Coordinates of C-alpha atoms and ligand atoms in Angstrom, one line a residue:
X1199 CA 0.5 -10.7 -15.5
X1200 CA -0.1 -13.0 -12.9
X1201 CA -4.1 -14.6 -13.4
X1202 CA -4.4 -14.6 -9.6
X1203 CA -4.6 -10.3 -10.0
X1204 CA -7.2 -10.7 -12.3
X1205 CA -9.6 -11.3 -8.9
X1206 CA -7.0 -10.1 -6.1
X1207 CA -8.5 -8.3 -3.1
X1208 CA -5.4 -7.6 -1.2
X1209 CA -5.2 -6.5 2.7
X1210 CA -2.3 -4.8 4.3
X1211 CA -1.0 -5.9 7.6
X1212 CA 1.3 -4.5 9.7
X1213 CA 2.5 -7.5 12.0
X1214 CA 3.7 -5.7 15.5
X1215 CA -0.2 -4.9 15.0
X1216 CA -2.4 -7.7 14.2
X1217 CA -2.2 -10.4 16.8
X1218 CA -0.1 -11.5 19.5
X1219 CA 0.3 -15.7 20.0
X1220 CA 3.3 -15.6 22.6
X1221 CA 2.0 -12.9 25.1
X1222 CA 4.9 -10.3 24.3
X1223 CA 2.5 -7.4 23.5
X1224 CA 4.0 -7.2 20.1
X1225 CA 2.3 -9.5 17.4
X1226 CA 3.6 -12.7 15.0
X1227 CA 3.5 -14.9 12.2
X1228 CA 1.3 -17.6 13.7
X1229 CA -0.5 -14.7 14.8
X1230 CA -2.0 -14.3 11.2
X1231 CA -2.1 -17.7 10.7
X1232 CA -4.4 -17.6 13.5
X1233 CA -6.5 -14.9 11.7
X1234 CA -6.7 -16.1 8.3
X1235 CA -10.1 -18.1 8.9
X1236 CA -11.5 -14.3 9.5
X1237 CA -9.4 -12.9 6.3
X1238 CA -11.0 -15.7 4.0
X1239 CA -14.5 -15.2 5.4
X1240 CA -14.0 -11.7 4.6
X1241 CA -13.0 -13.0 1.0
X1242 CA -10.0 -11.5 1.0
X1243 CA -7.5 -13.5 -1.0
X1244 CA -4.3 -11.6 -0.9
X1245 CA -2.5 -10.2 1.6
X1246 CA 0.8 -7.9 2.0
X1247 CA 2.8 -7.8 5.2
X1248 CA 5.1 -4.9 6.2
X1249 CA 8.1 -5.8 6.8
X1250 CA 9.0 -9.0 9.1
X1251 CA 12.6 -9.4 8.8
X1252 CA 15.2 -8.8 11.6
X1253 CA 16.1 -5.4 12.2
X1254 CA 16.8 -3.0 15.1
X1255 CA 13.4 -1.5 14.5
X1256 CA 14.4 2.3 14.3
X1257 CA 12.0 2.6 11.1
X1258 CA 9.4 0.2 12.2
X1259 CA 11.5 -2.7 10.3
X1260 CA 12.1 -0.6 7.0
X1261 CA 15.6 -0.6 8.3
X1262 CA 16.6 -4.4 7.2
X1263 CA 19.9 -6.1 9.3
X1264 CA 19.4 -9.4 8.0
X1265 CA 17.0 -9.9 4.6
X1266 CA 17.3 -13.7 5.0
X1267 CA 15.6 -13.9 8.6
X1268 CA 12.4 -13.4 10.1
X1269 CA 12.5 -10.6 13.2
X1270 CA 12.6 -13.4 16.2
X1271 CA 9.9 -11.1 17.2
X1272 CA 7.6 -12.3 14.7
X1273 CA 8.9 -15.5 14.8
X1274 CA 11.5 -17.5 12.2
X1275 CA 11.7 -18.9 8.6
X1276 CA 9.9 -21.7 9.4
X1277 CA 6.7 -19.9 10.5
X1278 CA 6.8 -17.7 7.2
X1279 CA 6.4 -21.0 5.1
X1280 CA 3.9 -22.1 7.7
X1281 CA 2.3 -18.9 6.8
X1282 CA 2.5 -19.1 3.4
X1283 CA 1.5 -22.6 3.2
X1284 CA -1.5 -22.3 5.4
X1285 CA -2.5 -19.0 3.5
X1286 CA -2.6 -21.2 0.0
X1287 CA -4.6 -23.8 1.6
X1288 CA -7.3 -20.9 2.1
X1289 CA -6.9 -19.6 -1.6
X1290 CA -5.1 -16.5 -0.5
X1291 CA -1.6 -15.4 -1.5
X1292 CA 1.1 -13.2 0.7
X1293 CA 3.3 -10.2 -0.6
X1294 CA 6.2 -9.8 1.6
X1295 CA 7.3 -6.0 1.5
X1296 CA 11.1 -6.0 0.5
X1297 CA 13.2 -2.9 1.0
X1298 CA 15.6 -3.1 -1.5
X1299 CA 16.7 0.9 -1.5
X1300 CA 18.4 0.9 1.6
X1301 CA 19.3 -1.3 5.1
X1302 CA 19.8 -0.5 8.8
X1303 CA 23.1 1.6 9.7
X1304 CA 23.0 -2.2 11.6
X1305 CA 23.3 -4.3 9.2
X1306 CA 26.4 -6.3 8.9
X1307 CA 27.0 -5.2 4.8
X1308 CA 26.8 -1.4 6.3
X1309 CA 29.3 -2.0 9.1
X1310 CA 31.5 -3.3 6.7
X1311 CA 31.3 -0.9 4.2
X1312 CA 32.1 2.0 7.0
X1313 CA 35.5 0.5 7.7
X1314 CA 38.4 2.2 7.1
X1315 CA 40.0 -0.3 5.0
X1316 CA 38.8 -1.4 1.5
X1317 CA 36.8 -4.8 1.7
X1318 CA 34.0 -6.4 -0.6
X1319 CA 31.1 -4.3 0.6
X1320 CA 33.0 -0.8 0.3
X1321 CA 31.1 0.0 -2.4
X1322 CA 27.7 -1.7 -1.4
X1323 CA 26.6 1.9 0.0
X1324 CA 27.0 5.0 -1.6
X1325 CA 30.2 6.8 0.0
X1326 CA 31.3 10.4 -0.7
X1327 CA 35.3 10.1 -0.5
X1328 CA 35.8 13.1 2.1
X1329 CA 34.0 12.7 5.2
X1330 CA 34.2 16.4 5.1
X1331 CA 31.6 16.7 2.4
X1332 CA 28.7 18.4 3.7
X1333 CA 26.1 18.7 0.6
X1334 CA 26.0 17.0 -2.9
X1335 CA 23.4 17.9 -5.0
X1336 CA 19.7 16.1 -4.8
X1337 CA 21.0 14.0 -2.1
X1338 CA 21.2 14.1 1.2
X1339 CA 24.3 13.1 3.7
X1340 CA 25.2 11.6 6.7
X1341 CA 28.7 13.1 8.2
X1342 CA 31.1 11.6 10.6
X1343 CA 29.4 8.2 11.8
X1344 CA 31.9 6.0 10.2
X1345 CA 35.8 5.3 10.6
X1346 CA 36.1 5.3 6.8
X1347 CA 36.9 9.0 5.6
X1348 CA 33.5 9.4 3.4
X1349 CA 29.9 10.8 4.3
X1350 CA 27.2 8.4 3.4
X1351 CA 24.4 8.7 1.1
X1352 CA 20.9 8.3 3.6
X1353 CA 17.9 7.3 1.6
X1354 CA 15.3 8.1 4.5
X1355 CA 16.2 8.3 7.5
X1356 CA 19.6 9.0 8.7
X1357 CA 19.5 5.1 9.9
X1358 CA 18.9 4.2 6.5
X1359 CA 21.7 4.0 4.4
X1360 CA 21.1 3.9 0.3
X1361 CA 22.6 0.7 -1.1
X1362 CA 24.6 1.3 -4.4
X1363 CA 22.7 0.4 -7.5
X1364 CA 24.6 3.5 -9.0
X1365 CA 24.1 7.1 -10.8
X1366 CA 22.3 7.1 -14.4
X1367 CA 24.1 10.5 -14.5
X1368 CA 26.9 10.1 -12.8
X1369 CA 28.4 13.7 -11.6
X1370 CA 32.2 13.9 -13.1
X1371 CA 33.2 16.3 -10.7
X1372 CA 32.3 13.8 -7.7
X1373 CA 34.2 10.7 -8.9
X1374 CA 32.4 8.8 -6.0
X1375 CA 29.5 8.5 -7.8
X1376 CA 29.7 5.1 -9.7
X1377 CA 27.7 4.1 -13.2
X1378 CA 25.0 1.7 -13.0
X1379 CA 27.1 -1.3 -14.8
X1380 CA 30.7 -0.9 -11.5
X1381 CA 31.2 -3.7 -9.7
X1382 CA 30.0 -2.4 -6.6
X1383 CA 26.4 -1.7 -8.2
X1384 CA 26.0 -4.8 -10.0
X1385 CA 26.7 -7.2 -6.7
X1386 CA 24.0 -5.2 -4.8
X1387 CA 21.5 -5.8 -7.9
X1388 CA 22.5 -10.0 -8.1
X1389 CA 21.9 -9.8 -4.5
X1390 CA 18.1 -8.2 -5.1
X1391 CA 17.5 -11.3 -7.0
X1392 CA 19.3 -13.2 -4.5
X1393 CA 17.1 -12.4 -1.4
X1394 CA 13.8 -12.6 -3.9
X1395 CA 14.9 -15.6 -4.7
X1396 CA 15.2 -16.6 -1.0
X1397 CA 11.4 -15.9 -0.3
X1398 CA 10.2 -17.4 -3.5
X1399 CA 11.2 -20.5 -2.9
X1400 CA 10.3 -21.0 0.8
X1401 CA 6.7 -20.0 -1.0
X1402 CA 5.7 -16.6 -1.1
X1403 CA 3.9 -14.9 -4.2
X1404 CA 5.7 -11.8 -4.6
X1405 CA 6.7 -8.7 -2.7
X1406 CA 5.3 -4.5 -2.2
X1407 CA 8.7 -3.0 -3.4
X1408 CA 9.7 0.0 -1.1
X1409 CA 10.1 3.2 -2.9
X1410 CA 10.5 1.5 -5.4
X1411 CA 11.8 4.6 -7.5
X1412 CA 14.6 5.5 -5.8
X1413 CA 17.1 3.1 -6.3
X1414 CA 19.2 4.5 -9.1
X1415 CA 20.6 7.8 -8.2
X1416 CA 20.4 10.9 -10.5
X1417 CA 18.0 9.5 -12.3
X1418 CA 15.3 12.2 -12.7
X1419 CA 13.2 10.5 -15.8
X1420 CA 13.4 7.0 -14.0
X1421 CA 15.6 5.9 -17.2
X1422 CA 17.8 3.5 -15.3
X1423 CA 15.7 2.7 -12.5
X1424 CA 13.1 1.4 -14.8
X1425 CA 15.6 -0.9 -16.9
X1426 CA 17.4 -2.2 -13.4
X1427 CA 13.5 -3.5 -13.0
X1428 CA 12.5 -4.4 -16.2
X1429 CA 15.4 -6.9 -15.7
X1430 CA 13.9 -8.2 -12.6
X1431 CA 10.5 -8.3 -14.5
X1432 CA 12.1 -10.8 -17.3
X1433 CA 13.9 -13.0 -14.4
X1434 CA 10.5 -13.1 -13.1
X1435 CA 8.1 -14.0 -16.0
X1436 CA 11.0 -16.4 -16.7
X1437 CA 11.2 -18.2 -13.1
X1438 CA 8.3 -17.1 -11.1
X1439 CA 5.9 -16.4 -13.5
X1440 CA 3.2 -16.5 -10.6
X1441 CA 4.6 -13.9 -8.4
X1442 CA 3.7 -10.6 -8.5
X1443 CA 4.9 -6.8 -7.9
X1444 CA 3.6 -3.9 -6.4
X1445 CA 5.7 -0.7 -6.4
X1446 CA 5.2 2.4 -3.6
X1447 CA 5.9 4.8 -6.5
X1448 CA 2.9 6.4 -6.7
X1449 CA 3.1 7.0 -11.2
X1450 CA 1.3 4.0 -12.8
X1451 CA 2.6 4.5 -15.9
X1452 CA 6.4 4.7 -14.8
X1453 CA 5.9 1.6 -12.8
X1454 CA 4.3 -0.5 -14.8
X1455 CA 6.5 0.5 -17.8
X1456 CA 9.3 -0.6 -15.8
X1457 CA 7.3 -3.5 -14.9
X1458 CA 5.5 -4.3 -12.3
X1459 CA 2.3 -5.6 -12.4
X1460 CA 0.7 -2.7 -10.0
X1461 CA 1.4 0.2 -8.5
X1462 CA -0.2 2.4 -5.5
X1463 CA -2.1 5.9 -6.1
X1464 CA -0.8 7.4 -2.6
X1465 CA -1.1 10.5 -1.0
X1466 CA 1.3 12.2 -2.8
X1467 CA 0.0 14.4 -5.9
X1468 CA -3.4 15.7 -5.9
X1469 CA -5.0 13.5 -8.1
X1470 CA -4.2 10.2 -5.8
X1471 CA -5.5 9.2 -2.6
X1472 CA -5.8 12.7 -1.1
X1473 CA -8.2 14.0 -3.7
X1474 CA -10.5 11.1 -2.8
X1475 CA -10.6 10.4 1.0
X1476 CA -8.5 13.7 2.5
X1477 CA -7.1 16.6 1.4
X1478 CA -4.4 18.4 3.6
X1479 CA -6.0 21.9 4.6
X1480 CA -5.9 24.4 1.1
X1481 CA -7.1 27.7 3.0
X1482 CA -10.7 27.0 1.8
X1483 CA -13.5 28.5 3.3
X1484 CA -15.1 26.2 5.7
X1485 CA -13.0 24.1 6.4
X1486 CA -10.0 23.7 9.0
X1487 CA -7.5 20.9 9.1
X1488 CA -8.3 19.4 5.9
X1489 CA -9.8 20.6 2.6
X1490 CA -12.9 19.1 1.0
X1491 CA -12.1 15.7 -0.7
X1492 CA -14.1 13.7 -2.9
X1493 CA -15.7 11.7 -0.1
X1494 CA -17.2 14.5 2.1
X1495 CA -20.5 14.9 3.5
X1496 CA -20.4 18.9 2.6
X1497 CA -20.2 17.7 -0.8
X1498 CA -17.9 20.5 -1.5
X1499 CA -15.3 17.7 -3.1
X1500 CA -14.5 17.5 -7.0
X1501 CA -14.5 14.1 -8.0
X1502 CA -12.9 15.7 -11.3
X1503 CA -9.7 16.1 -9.5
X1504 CA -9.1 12.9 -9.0
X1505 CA -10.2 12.0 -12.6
X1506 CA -8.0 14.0 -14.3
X1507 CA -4.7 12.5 -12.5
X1508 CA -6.6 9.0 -13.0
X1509 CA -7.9 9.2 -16.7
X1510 CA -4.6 10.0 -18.6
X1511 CA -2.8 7.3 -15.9
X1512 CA -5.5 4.8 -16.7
X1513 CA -5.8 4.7 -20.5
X1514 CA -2.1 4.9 -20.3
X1515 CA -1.5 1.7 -18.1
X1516 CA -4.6 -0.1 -19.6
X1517 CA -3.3 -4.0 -20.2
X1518 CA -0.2 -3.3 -18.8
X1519 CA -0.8 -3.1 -14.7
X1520 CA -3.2 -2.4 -12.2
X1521 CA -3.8 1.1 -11.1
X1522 CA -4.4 0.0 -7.2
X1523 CA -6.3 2.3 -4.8
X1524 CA -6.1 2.1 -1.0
X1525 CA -8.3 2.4 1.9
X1526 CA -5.2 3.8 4.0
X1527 CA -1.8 2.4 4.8
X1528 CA 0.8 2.6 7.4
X1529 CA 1.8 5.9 6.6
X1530 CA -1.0 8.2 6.0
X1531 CA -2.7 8.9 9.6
X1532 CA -5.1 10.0 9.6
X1533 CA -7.3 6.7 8.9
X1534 CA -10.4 6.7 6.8
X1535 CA -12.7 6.8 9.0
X1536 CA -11.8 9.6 11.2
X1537 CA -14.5 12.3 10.6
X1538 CA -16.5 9.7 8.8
X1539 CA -19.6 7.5 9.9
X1540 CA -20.8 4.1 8.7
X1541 CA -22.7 5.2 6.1
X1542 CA -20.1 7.4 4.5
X1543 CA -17.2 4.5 4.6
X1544 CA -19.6 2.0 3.0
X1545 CA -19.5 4.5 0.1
X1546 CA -15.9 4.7 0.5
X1547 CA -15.4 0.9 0.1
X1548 CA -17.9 1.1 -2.4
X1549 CA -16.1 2.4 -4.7
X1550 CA -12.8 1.0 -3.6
X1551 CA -14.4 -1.7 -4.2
X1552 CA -16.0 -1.5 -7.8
X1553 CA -12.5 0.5 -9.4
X1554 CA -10.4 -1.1 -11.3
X1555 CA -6.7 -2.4 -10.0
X1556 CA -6.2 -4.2 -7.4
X1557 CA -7.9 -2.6 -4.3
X1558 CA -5.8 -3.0 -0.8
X1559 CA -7.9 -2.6 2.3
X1560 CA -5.3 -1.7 5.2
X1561 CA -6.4 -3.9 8.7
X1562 CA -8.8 -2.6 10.8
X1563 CA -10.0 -0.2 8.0
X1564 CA -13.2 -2.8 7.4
X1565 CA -14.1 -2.2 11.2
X1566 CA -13.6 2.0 10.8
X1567 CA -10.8 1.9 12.9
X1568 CA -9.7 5.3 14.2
X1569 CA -6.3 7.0 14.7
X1570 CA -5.3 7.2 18.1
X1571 CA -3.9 11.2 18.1
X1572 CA -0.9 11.5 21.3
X1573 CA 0.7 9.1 21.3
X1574 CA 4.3 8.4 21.8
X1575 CA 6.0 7.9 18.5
X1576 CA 7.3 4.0 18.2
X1577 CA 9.9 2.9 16.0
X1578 CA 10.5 6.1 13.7
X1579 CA 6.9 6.1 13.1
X1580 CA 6.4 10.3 13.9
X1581 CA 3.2 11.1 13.2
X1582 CA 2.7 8.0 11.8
X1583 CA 2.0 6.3 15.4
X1584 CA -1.8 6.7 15.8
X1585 CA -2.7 4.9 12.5
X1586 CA -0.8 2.0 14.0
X1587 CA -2.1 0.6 17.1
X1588 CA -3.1 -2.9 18.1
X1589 CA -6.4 -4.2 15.3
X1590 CA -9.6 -4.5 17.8
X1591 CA -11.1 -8.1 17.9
X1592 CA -12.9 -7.5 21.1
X1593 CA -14.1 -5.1 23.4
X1594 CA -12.3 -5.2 26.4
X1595 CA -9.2 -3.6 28.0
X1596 CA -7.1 -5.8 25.8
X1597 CA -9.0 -5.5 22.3
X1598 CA -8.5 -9.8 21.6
X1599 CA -4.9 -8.9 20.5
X1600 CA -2.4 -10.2 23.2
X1601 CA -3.0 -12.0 26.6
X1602 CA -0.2 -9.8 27.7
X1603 CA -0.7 -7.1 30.1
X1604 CA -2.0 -3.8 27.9
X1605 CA 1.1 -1.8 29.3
X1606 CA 3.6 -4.2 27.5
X1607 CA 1.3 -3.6 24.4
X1608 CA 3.3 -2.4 21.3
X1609 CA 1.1 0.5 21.0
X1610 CA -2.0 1.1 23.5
X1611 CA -5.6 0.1 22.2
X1612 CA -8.1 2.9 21.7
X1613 CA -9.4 3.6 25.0
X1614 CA -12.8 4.5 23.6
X1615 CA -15.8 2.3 25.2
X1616 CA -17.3 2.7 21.6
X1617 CA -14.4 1.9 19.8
X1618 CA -15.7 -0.8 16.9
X1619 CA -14.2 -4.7 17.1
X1620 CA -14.5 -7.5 14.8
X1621 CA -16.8 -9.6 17.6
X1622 CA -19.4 -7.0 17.9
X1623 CA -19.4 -6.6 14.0
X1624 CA -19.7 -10.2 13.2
X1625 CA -22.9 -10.2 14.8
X1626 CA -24.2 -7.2 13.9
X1627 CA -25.7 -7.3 9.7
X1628 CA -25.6 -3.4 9.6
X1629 CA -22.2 -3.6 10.7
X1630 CA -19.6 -2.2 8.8
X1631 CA -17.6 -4.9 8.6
X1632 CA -20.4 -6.9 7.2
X1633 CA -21.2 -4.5 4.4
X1634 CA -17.4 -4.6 3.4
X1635 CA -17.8 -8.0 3.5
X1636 CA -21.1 -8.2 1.7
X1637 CA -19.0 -5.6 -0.9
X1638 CA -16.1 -7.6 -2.0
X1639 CA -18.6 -10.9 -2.4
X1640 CA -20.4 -8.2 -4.9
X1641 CA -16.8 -7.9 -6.9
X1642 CA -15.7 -11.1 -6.4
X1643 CA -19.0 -12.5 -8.4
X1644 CA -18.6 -9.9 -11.4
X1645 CA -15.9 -10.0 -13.3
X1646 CA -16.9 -6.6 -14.4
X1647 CA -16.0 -5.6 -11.5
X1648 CA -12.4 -6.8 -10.9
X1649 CA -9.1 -5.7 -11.6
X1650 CA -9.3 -5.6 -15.6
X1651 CA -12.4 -4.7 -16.2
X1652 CA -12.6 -1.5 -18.0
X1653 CA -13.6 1.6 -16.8
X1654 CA -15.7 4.5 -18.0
X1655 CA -17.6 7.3 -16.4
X1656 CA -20.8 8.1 -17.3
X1657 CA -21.3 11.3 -15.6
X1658 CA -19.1 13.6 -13.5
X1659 CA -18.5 17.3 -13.3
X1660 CA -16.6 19.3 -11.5
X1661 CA -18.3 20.4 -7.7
X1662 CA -21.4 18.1 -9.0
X1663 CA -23.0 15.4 -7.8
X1664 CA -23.4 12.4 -8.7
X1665 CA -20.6 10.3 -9.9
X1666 CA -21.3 7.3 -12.3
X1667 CA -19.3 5.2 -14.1
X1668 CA -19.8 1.7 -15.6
X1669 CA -17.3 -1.3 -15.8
X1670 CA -17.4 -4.0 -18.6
X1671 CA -16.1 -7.4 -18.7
X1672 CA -16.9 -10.8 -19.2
X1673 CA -20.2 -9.7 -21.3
X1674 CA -21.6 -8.0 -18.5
X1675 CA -21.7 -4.3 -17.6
X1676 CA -22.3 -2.5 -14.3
X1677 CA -23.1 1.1 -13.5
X1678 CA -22.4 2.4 -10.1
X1679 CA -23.4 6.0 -8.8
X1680 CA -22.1 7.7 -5.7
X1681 CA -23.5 10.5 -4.0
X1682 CA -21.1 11.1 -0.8
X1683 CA -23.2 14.2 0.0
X1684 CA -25.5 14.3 3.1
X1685 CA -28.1 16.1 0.4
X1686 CA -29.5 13.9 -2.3
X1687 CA -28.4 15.0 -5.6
X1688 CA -30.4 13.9 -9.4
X1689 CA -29.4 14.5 -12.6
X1690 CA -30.6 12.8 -16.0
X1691 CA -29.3 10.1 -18.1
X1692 CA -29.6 9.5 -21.5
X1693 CA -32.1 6.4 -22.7
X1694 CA -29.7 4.3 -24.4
X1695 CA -27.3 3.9 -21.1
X1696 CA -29.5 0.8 -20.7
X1697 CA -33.1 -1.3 -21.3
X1698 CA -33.1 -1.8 -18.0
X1699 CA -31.0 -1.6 -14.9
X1700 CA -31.3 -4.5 -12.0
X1701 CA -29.7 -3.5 -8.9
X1702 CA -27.0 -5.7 -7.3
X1703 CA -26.3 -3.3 -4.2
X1704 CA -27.7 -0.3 -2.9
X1705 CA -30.7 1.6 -3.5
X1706 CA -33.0 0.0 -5.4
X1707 CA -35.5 2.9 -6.5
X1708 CA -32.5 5.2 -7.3
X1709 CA -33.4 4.9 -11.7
X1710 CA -36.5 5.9 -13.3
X1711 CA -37.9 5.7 -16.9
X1712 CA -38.6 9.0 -18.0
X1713 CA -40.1 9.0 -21.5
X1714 CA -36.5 9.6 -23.2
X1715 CA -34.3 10.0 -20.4
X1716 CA -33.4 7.8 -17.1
X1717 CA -33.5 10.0 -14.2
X1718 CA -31.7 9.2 -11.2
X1719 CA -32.2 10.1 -7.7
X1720 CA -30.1 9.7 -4.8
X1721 CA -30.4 10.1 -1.4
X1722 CA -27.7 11.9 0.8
X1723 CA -24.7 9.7 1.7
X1724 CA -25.9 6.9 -1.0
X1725 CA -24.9 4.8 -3.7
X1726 CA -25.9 2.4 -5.8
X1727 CA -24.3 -0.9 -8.5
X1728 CA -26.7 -1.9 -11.1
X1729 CA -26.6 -4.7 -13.9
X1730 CA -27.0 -3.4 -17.3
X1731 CA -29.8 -5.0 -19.2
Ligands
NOJ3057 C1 7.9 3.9 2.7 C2 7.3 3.1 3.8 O1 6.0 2.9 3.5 C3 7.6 3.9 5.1 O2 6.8 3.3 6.1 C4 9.0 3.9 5.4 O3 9.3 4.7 6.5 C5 9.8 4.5 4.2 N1 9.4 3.9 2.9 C6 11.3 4.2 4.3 O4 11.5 2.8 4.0

C-alpha cells in the first residue's frame, strides 16, 4: 500500500461546483488550483475529483465520450498536469474518478459498436443479437436505438452503455454473452490500463473507480470481477507503485481482496453510512422522514448497528485496505448537516475524523453546507441536485464562486442570508470550519489516529450512550468518547483502561478517578480524545 494513505485526508470535489476562473457559471481546473492554498491550510492532502473528462453531461460526466480529454468546460490536458503539479508542490495528491463500467451512448467506440456492419468495437459493448429481445435475466436493456439488430446492455442509465469485460457465467442459451478471456472483452480490459496509464503519466496518483463491482457480468460472488482487478493491482505495484485505488463498492473485504487499497462504506446496507449519519424513515415512532441514526440529538440511534457491519468488515480487511468513511458525497442528498447544528457536526467529524481508513470529507461539508431541496434536476442528477450546488466562499448574491451573472450559475447558490461561507468561517474560531480544521491537525499529529492505526471499542451497547473506542499506533494510544445526545450520558470504566488520561480535544473534565473505576461524564452533544498514560 501506498505510504502516502498511511496519513491521507482525502476531500471530494465535484468540479461544475467548486470555482469558476472563466466567468461561465460552471467551474474548472485552474479553478482548484486557485483553491488549493485553502485545501492545504485545511490540511487536507488528498483530493478526489468527479469526473472531468469530455462528455455530453447527461450523468453529470459519469457518461465518458472521450477518456483521454479534459471536458473543455473544465479546461484541457494541460491544466490537469498543471493541477496535479501544483497540488504536489503543496504535499497533496489527486484521484481522478475513472468510469471504467460503462461510456456515453456518445462516445465514438459506442457509435461504432451500434452499426450495422461488423467493425472492431462490435463487441466493445454488450449486444443481445435480436434487437427484439426485451428482457435477459439480471440485466437490464435498451431496445431499438441502434441500426445494428441487437438491444444493448445499459449499466445505469439508459445513456450508459456497459462496456464488455464479459460474463463469469456466461448463459448458453444466450450465445451473446461472451467469456471473460473473447477478444472483444480482453481489448476493452488493455484499454483500462491504457487510459490509466494515460493519467499516470501526465501525474496523477490514482483514481475513485466507479462501481467498481460491476464490470464482469453474471458474476454474483465477484469471482471474475475481482481477478480482472487483481491484475490491475499487480500492473500497478509493478509500474505505479505510488498510485492508489479507491473502489465505490461499498464491501471492504470484496474490494480490497480484489485489490484496491480502499473502499467506501456508502449508504447502501444498514451497517454503512446510513446507520451513522441518516437512516431512511423505518416507521419508528417519532420520527418522520428519517429514522434515528447514530448521530442524533434524540439519542434514539444504536451505534451497535453500525458496529456489527463494521467489526466483522474490519478485522477482516485489517493490513489489507482502508475501510474509508465519508462525510457525504455526490450522491446521497441529503448533506450532513441538514437537521444538524455546529455542535452536532463537530461530533460527526470527530469521529470521521479519529476512525480508521482513509476519511473523505465531500466540499462544503467543513462549512455545514445544506442541500438546496427544488431544484431543477441538472445533468441526470434526480434527486441528487440539491447536494450539488455552487461551494459558498462568500456571502453575497454570488457566494465567491463565479464572476458570472448568478442566472448562468450551474446550479443556484443557497438563497439563505444565513447560509455559512468559508470567509465568515475563517475569521470566526468557533466556526465550524475551524474546528474541522483544528480536527484533522489533531489526526494528522497522532499516528494513532490515522488510517492504520488499530481500532477497538471500549464501550458500546446497543440504544446506550456513550460510545468509546481507543486507537493504537506508533506507541501511543488514544481514547475517544462520543455522546451525540442532547442529554449527557455517564457510565463507568474499569481502572486499568489507563494511569492517567490527558486530553488532546474536547472536554477536559469529562474522566474521573473513582477509587477502582474511571467514571466518565459527558455533556449532551459532546465528545472527547484523550492520550493514554
Ligand atoms: C456512481 C456515481 O457516484 C454516480 O454519481 C453515477 O450516477 C453512477 N455511479 C453511474 O456512473
Amino acid at each position: 500500500m501506498p505510504k502516502w494513505l498511511d496519513t491521507a485526508v482525502f476531500y471530494e470535489i465535484y468540479p461544475q461546483s467548486y470555482y469558476d476562473t472563466n466567468d461561465d457559471g460552471i467551474g474548472d481546473l485552474p479553478g482548484i488550483i486557485a483553491k488549493l492554498d485553502y485545501l492545504q491550510s485545511l490540511g487536507i492532502n488528498a483530493l478526489w475529483i468527479n469526473p472531468c473528462f469530455d462528455s455530453p453531461f447527461q450523468d453529470a460526466g459519469y457518461d465518458v465520450r472521450d477518456y483521454y480529454r479534459i471536458a473543455p468546460r473544465y479546461g484541457t490536458n494541460d491544466d490537469a498536469r498543471r493541477l496535479f503539479e501544483a497540488a504536489h508542490a503543496r504535499g497533496i495528491r489527486v484521484l481522478l474518478d475513472l468510469v471504467p463500467g460503462h461510456t456515453s451512448i456518445e462516445h465514438p467506440w459506442f457509435q461504432a459498436s451500434a452499426r450495422h456492419r461488423r467493425n472492431e468495437y462490435s463487441d466493445w459493448f454488450i449486444w443481445t443479437d435480436s434487437g427484439w429481445t426485451w428482457d435477459a435475466p439480471g440485466l437490464r436493456l435498451i431496445n431499438g436505438y441502434a441500426e445494428r439488430d441487437g438491444s444493448y446492455i445499459t449499466n445505469f442509465f439508459y445513456c450508459q452503455p456497459a462496456l464488455n469485460y464479459g460474463f463469469a457465467n456466461p448463459d448458453p442459451r444466450y450465445p451473446w454473452q461472451q467469456p471473460v478471456d473473447a477478444p472483444g472483452p480482453q481489448r476493452v480490459r488493455q484499454e483500462l490500463r491504457n487510459i490509466m496509464k494515460f493519467w499516470l503519466d501526465l501525474g496523477c496518483d490514482g483514481f475513485r473507480i466507479d462501481m467498481a463491482a460491476s464490470l464482469v457480468k453474471t458474476d454474483p460472488a465477484w469471482t471474475e470481477t475481482i481477478r480482472l482487478w487483481q491484475e490491475v493491482r499487480l500492473w500497478l505495484d509493478r509500474d505505479y507503485p505510488e498510485a492508489a485505488l479507491v473502489s465505490e463498492w461499498s464491501h471492504p473485504p470484496s474490494a480490497t481482496k480484489a485489490g484496491f487499497h480502499m473502499d467506501f462504506l456508502l449508504h447502501f446496507g444498514s451497517a454503512a453510512y446510513s446507520s451513522l449519519f441518516r437512516k431512511p424513515y423505518d416507521g419508528s415512532a417519532g420520527t418522520d422522514k428519517y429514522g434515528f441514526s447514530f448521530f442524533d440529538r434524540s439519542g434514539h440511534g444504536n451505534i451497535m448497528e453500525f458496529l456489527d457491519g463494521y467489526l466483522p468488515q474490519y478485522s477482516e480487511t485489517q493490513g489489507k485496505g482502508l475501510i474509508c468513511l465519508i462525510t457525504g458525497n455526490h450522491d446521497i442528498t441529503p448533506r450532513l448537516a441538514v437537521g444538524r447544528g455546529a455542535d452536532d457536526l463537530e461530533l460527526c467529524f470527530l469521529f470521521l475524523l479519529t476512525m480508521p481508513g482513509a476519511p473523505f470529507i465531500y466540499y462544503g461539508d467543513e462549512i455545514g453546507m445544506r442541500t438546496l431541496d427544488s431544484l431543477t434536476p441538472k445533468e441526470g442528477g434526480l434527486s441528487r441536485t440539491g447536494s450539488r450546488t455552487p461551494m459558498q466562499w462568500e456571502p453575497g448574491p454570488k457566494a465567491g464562486f463565479s464572476s458570472a451573472e448568478p442566472d448562468q450559475f450551474y446550479l443556484p447558490v443557497d438563497s439563505d442570508p444565513d447560509r455559512p461561507n468559508v470567509a465568515t468561517q475563517l475569521v470566526d474560531p468557533q466556526s465550524l470550519l475551524q474546528r474541522v480544521r483544528a480536527l484533522i491537525a489533531l489526526r494528522h499529529a497522532h499516528p494513532a489516529l490515522q488510517s492504520s492505526g488499530t481500532f477497538e471499542v471500549v464501550y458500546a451497547e446497543a440504544g446506550r450512550l456513550p460510545f468509546v473506542y481507543k486507537r493504537q499506533g506508533d506507541g501511543e494510544t488514544i481514547l475517544v468518547v462520543l455522546n451525540p445526545r442532547e442529554q449527557s450520558c455517564e457510565v463507568r470504566l474499569e481502572a486499568s483502561l489507563a494511569q492517567s488520561l490527558e486530553v488532546l480535544y474536547g472536554q477536559s473534565d469529562a474522566f474521573t478517578r473513582e477509587g477502582g473505576t474511571w467514571h466518565l461524564q459527558l455533556p449532551g452533544v459532546s465528545g472527547g480524545v484523550y492520550c493514554v498514560r
